[in-house]
Amino acid sequence: MIPKPTEISEHRPRVLVATTNPGKLREIHKILGHLPIQLVTLDAYPSISDPEETGTTFAENAKLKACYYAHSTNELTVAEDSGLEIDALDGAPGVRSARFNGESYQEKFRTISKMLHERGRTTSTARFVCAVAVWLKDSMIWETIKTVEGRLKLPPQGDHGFGYDPIFYYPPYGRTLAAVSPTEKAAISHRGQAFRALRTDLKHILAKT
Ligand code: IMP
């Protein structure tokens, strides 16, 4: 678990990771958690409501969230927007991945299966995308976008991960991302790649604060 800000040394630079998604937080914490920084989450700001994600691309939404939370908290803010693009469905669910048809992921998977069948398909190439933006005061100071290519595989398989992992088959592993370990997922995933790039550049980013 990510320690509460009050439990951590006051001398380390603060970095706000602006997401409430526990699956994302687990993965991000694994990559940034051991650095000499105070990793702060939105738990420290319970009264701030979520912004409306009005962007049409992952990069736009990551920027919008980073800007919004940086202005609301005055923290160095890291925000990410991510999701699944299915080629046979013209890129859906895309930026709407979290809000896509159906309350549960089982329902979302059924909707995807139905939409594919309506197009005479049972599978499709697909990718996970993760855009990350870092915002400080009035400007964005860093951004990246990373992807991992795979295929849809229904029915869902595996108990690890979160979201669409059980239907995202990664050919080099021969399994879905829910059927591999968190370490195996992080080694190749869109989020793993993006946050490792951030970790590499963090010294330079902190020098600007
Ligand atoms: P966001 O909070 O608007 O960025 O929505 C991201 C959504 O995309 C998540 O709620 C999941 O549905 C999906 N997603 C993003 N990354 C992953 C992943 O690593 N595995 C499975 N689903 C993901």
Coordinates of C-alpha atoms in Angstrom, one line a residue, residues 2-209:
I2 CA 1.1 3.6 -0.6
P3 CA 2.0 5.2 2.7
K4 CA 0.0 8.3 3.9
P5 CA 1.9 11.5 3.3
T6 CA 2.1 12.2 7.0
E7 CA 4.0 8.9 7.5
I8 CA 6.8 9.9 5.2
S9 CA 9.8 12.1 5.5
E10 CA 8.9 15.8 5.0
H11 CA 12.3 16.3 3.2
R12 CA 11.6 14.3 0.1
P13 CA 10.1 16.1 -2.9
R14 CA 6.4 15.5 -3.2
V15 CA 4.9 13.9 -6.3
L16 CA 1.1 13.6 -6.7
V17 CA 0.0 10.6 -8.7
A18 CA -3.5 11.7 -9.7
T19 CA -5.5 8.5 -10.1
T20 CA -7.9 6.7 -7.8
N21 CA -7.8 3.5 -9.8
P22 CA -6.4 0.8 -7.4
G23 CA -5.1 -1.4 -10.3
K24 CA -3.2 1.6 -11.8
L25 CA -1.9 2.7 -8.4
R26 CA -0.5 -0.8 -7.6
E27 CA 1.4 -0.9 -10.9
I28 CA 2.7 2.7 -10.6
H29 CA 3.8 2.2 -7.0
K30 CA 5.8 -0.8 -8.0
I31 CA 7.8 1.4 -10.4
L32 CA 8.1 4.7 -8.4
G33 CA 7.6 3.4 -4.9
H34 CA 11.2 2.9 -3.9
L35 CA 12.5 6.3 -5.1
P36 CA 13.5 9.1 -2.7
I37 CA 10.3 11.0 -3.2
Q38 CA 7.0 11.4 -1.3
L39 CA 4.4 9.6 -3.4
V40 CA 1.1 11.3 -2.7
T41 CA -2.2 10.1 -3.9
L42 CA -5.6 11.7 -4.3
D43 CA -6.5 10.2 -0.9
A44 CA -4.7 13.3 0.5
Y45 CA -7.3 15.5 -1.3
P46 CA -10.7 13.9 -0.6
S47 CA -12.6 17.1 -1.3
I48 CA -11.4 17.5 -4.9
S49 CA -13.9 16.1 -7.4
D50 CA -12.8 14.4 -10.6
P51 CA -12.5 16.5 -13.8
E52 CA -14.7 15.7 -16.8
E53 CA -12.6 13.7 -19.3
T54 CA -13.6 15.6 -22.4
G55 CA -10.5 14.9 -24.5
T56 CA -10.7 12.9 -27.7
T57 CA -7.2 11.3 -27.3
F58 CA -5.4 9.7 -24.4
A59 CA -2.8 12.5 -24.5
E60 CA -5.4 15.2 -24.2
N61 CA -7.1 13.5 -21.2
A62 CA -3.8 12.9 -19.4
K63 CA -2.9 16.6 -19.9
L64 CA -6.3 17.8 -18.8
K65 CA -6.2 15.7 -15.6
A66 CA -2.6 16.7 -14.8
C67 CA -3.4 20.4 -15.3
Y68 CA -6.6 20.2 -13.3
Y69 CA -5.0 18.4 -10.3
A70 CA -1.9 20.5 -10.3
H71 CA -4.0 23.7 -10.1
S72 CA -6.3 22.2 -7.5
T73 CA -3.4 21.0 -5.2
N74 CA -0.3 23.1 -6.1
E75 CA 1.6 19.8 -6.3
L76 CA 4.0 18.5 -8.9
T77 CA 1.3 16.3 -10.6
V78 CA 1.6 13.1 -12.6
A79 CA -1.6 12.0 -14.4
E80 CA -2.2 9.2 -16.8
D81 CA -5.0 8.3 -19.2
S82 CA -5.1 4.8 -20.6
G83 CA -7.3 2.3 -22.3
L84 CA -7.9 -0.4 -24.9
E85 CA -8.1 0.1 -28.6
I86 CA -9.7 -2.7 -30.7
D87 CA -8.9 -2.4 -34.4
A88 CA -12.0 -4.4 -35.6
L89 CA -14.2 -1.9 -33.5
D90 CA -12.6 1.2 -35.0
G91 CA -10.5 1.8 -31.9
A92 CA -13.3 1.4 -29.4
P93 CA -13.6 1.4 -26.4
G94 CA -10.5 3.8 -26.6
V95 CA -10.7 6.9 -24.3
R96 CA -14.1 5.6 -23.1
S97 CA -12.6 2.3 -21.7
A98 CA -13.5 3.0 -18.1
R99 CA -17.0 4.2 -19.0
F100 CA -17.7 1.6 -21.8
N101 CA -21.0 -0.2 -21.9
G102 CA -21.7 -2.3 -18.8
E103 CA -21.2 -1.8 -15.1
S104 CA -19.0 -4.8 -14.6
Y105 CA -16.1 -6.0 -16.8
Q106 CA -18.0 -9.3 -17.5
E107 CA -20.7 -7.1 -19.1
K108 CA -18.1 -5.0 -21.0
F109 CA -16.6 -8.3 -22.3
R110 CA -20.0 -9.5 -23.4
T111 CA -20.7 -6.2 -25.2
I112 CA -17.3 -6.5 -27.0
S113 CA -18.0 -10.1 -28.0
K114 CA -21.4 -9.1 -29.4
M115 CA -20.0 -6.1 -31.3
L116 CA -17.3 -8.3 -32.8
H117 CA -19.9 -10.9 -33.9
E118 CA -22.0 -8.2 -35.5
R119 CA -18.9 -7.5 -37.7
G120 CA -18.4 -11.2 -38.4
R121 CA -15.4 -11.4 -36.1
T122 CA -14.4 -13.4 -33.1
T123 CA -11.1 -11.7 -32.5
S124 CA -9.1 -8.6 -33.5
T125 CA -5.7 -7.1 -33.1
A126 CA -5.7 -4.6 -30.2
R127 CA -3.5 -2.5 -28.0
F128 CA -3.3 -0.9 -24.6
V129 CA -2.3 2.8 -24.6
C130 CA -1.0 4.8 -21.7
A131 CA -0.4 8.6 -21.9
V132 CA 1.3 10.3 -19.0
A133 CA 1.6 14.0 -18.4
V134 CA 3.5 15.8 -15.7
W135 CA 2.3 19.3 -14.7
L136 CA 3.8 21.9 -12.5
K137 CA 2.0 25.3 -11.8
D138 CA 1.2 26.7 -15.3
S139 CA 2.9 24.3 -17.6
M140 CA 3.3 20.7 -18.7
I141 CA 6.9 19.7 -18.1
W142 CA 7.0 16.2 -19.4
E143 CA 4.8 13.8 -21.4
T144 CA 5.0 10.4 -23.0
I145 CA 2.7 7.8 -24.7
K146 CA 3.4 4.1 -24.8
T147 CA 1.5 1.1 -26.2
V148 CA 1.6 -2.7 -26.0
E149 CA 0.2 -4.7 -29.0
G150 CA -1.8 -7.9 -28.6
R151 CA -5.0 -9.6 -29.6
L152 CA -8.4 -10.0 -28.1
K153 CA -9.1 -13.5 -26.7
L154 CA -12.6 -14.4 -25.4
P155 CA -13.7 -15.9 -23.1
P156 CA -11.7 -14.1 -20.4
Q157 CA -8.8 -15.9 -18.8
G158 CA -6.7 -15.2 -15.7
D159 CA -7.1 -13.7 -12.2
H160 CA -4.4 -11.1 -12.0
G161 CA -4.4 -7.5 -13.2
F162 CA -7.5 -5.4 -13.6
G163 CA -9.9 -4.1 -16.2
Y164 CA -9.5 -5.6 -19.7
D165 CA -6.4 -7.7 -18.8
P166 CA -8.4 -11.1 -18.9
I167 CA -9.3 -10.6 -22.6
F168 CA -5.9 -9.1 -23.8
Y169 CA -3.8 -11.9 -25.2
Y170 CA -0.1 -11.1 -25.5
P171 CA 1.4 -13.4 -28.1
P172 CA 5.1 -13.4 -26.9
Y173 CA 3.8 -14.7 -23.5
G174 CA 1.1 -17.0 -25.0
R175 CA -1.3 -15.8 -22.3
T176 CA -3.6 -12.9 -21.4
L177 CA -2.2 -10.2 -19.2
A178 CA -4.4 -11.4 -16.4
A179 CA -2.7 -14.8 -16.6
V180 CA 0.8 -13.5 -16.1
S181 CA 2.5 -12.2 -12.9
P182 CA 2.4 -8.5 -12.1
T183 CA 6.2 -8.4 -12.8
E184 CA 5.7 -10.0 -16.2
K185 CA 2.9 -7.6 -17.1
A186 CA 5.0 -4.6 -15.9
A187 CA 7.9 -5.6 -18.1
I188 CA 6.0 -5.1 -21.3
S189 CA 2.8 -3.1 -20.5
H190 CA 1.9 0.3 -21.8
R191 CA 2.0 1.6 -18.1
G192 CA 5.2 -0.2 -17.3
Q193 CA 7.0 1.4 -20.3
A194 CA 5.5 4.9 -19.6
F195 CA 6.4 5.0 -15.9
R196 CA 9.8 3.5 -16.4
A197 CA 10.5 6.4 -18.8
L198 CA 9.2 8.8 -16.2
R199 CA 11.4 7.2 -13.5
T200 CA 14.5 7.7 -15.8
D201 CA 13.7 11.4 -16.3
L202 CA 12.5 12.2 -12.8
K203 CA 15.8 13.7 -11.6
H204 CA 15.6 16.3 -14.4
I205 CA 11.9 16.9 -13.8
L206 CA 12.5 17.5 -10.0
A207 CA 15.3 19.9 -10.9
K208 CA 12.7 22.1 -12.5
T209 CA 10.6 22.4 -9.3

